[in-house]
Coordinates of N, CA and C in Angstrom, one line a residue:
X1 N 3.8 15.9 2.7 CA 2.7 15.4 2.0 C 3.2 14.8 0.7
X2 N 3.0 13.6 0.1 CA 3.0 13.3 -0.8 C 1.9 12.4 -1.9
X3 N 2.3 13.0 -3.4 CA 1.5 12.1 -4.0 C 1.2 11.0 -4.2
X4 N 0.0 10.1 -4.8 CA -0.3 8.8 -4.9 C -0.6 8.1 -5.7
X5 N 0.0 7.0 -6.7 CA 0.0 6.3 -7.8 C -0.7 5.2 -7.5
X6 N -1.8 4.8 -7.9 CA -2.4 3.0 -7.9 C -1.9 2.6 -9.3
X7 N -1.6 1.3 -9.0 CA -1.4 0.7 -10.2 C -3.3 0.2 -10.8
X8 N -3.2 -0.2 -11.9 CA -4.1 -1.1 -12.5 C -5.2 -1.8 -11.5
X9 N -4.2 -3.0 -11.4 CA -4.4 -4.4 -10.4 C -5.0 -3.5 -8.9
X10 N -4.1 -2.5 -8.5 CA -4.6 -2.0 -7.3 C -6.0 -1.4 -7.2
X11 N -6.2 -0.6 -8.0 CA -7.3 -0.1 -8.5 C -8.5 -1.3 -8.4
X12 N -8.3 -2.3 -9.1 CA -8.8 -3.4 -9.4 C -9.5 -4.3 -8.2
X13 N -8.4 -4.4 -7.6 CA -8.9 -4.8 -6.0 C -9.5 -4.2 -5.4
X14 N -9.2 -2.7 -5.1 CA -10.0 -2.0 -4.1 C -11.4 -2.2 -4.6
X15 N -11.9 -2.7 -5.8 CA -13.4 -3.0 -5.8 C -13.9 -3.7 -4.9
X16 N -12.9 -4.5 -4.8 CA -13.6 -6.1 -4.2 C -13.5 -6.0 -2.3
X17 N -13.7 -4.9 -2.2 CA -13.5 -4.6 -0.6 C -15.1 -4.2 0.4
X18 N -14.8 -4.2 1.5 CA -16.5 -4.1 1.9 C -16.0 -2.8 2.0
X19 N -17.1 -2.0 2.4 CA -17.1 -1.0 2.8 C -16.2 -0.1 4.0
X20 N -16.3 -1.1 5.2 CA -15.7 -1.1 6.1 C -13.8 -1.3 5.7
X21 N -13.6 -2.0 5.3 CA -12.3 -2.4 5.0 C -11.8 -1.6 3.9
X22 N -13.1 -1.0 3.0 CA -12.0 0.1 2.5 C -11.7 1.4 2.9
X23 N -13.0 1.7 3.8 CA -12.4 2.7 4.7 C -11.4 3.0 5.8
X24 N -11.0 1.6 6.3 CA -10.2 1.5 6.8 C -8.7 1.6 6.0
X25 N -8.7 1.2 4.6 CA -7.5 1.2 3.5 C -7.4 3.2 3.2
X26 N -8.6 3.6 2.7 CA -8.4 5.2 2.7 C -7.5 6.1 4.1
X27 N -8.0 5.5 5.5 CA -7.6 6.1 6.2 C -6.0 6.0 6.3
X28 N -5.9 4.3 5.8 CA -4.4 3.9 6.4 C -3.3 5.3 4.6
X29 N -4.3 5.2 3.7 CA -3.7 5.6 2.7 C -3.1 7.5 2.9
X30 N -4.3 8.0 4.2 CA -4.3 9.4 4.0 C -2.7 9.5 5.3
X31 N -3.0 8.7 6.1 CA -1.7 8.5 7.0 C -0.4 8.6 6.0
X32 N -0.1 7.8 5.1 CA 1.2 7.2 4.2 C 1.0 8.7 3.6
X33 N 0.0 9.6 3.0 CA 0.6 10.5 2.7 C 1.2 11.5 3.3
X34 N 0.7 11.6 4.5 CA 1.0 12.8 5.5 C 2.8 11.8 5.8
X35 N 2.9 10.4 6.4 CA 4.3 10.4 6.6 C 4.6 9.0 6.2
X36 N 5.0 9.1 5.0 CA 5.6 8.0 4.1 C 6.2 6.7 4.4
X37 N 7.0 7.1 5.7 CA 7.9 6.5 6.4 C 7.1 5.4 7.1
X38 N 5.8 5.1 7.2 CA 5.2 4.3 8.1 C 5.4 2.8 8.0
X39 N 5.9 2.6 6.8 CA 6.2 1.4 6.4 C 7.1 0.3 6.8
X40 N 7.5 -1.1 6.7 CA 8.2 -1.6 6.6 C 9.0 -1.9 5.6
X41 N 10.4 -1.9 5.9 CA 10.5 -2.0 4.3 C 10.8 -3.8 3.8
X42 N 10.9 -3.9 2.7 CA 10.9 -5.3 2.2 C 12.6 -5.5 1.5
X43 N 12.5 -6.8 1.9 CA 14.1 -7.9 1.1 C 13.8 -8.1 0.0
X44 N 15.0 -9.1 0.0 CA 14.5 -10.0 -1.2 C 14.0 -11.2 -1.1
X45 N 13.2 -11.2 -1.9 CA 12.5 -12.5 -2.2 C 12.3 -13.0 -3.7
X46 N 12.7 -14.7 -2.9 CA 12.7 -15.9 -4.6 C 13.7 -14.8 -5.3
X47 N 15.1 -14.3 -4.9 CA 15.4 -13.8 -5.9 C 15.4 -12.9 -6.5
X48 N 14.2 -11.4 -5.9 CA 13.7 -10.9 -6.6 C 14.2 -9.4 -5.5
X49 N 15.0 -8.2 -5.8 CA 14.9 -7.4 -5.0 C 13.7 -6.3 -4.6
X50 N 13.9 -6.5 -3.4 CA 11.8 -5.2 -3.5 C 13.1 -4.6 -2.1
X51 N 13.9 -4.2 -2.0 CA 14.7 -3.3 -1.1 C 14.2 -2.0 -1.3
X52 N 13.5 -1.5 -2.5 CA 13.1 -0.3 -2.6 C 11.8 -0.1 -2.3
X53 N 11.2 -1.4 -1.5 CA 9.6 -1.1 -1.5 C 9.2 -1.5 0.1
X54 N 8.1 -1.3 0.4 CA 7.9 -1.1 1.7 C 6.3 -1.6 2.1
X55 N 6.2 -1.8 3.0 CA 4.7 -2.7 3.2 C 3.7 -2.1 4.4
X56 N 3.2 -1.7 4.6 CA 1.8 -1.5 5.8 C 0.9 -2.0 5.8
X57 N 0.4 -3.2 7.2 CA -0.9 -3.9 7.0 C -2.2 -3.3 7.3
X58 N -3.1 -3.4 7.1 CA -4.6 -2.8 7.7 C -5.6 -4.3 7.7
X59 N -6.7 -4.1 8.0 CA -7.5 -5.4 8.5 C -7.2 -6.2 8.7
X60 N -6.6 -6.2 10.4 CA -6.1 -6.8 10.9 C -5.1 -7.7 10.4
X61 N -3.8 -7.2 9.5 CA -2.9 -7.8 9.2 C -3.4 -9.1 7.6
X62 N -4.2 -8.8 7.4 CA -5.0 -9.3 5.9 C -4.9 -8.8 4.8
X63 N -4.5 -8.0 4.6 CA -4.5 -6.7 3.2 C -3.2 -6.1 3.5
X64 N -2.1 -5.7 2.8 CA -1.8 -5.0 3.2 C -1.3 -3.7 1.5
X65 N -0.6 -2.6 1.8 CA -0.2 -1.6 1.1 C 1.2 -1.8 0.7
X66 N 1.9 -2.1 -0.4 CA 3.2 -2.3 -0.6 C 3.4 -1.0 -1.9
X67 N 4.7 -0.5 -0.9 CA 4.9 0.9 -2.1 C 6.0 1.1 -2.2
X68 N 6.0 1.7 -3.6 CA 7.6 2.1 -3.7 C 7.9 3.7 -3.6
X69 N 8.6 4.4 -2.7 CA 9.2 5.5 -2.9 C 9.8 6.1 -4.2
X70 N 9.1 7.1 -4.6 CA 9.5 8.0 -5.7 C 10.0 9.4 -5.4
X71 N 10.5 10.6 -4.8 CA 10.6 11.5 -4.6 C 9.4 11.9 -3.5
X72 N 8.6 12.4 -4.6 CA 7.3 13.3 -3.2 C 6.0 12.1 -4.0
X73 N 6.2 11.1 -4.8 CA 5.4 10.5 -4.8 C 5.7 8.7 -4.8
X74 N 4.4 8.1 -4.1 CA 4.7 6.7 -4.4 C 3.8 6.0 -4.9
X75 N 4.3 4.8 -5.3 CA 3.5 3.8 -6.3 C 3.0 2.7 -5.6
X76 N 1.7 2.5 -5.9 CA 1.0 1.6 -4.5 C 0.3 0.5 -5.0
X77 N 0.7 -0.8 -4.6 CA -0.3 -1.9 -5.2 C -0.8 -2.2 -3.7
X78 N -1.4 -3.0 -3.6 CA -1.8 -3.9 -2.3 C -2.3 -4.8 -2.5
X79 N -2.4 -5.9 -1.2 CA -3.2 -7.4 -2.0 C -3.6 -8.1 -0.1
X80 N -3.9 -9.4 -1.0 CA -4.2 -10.2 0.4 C -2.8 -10.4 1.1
X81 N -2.7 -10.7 1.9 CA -1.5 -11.3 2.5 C -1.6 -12.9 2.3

């Protein structure tokens, strides 16, 4: 089990979700805590290393969850794709 950090911005968005779509984002979030590992993980990009961060889609590949591993907790933004 691990803990869960939203950023700001993440926070921010999840307003802007229907209902449906954010229960679908809760459920995918309670999964990531039971097993962290569900992820893909991410390159680099433009330059920029995200090797330490990791991505899972929900609504139908539209949204997804990008996080970074911390010990027993991670840090989570997410956005449109």
């Amino acid at each position: 089990f691990c803990n869960i950090l939203l950023t700001k911005d993440a926070k921010n968005d999840l307003l802007h979700l229907d209902d449906k779509v954010y229960a679908e984002y809760l459920a995918m979030e309670e999964e990531l805590r039971n097993n962290i590992h569900l992820g893909q993980p991410l390159k680099d990009k433009n330059g920029k290393d995200l090797s330490d961060c990791f991505k899972i889609y929900f609504d139908n590949y539209k949204h997804r969850i990008v996080y970074r591993k911390k010990g027993n907790w991670f840090w989570s933004g997410w956005g449109w794709k």
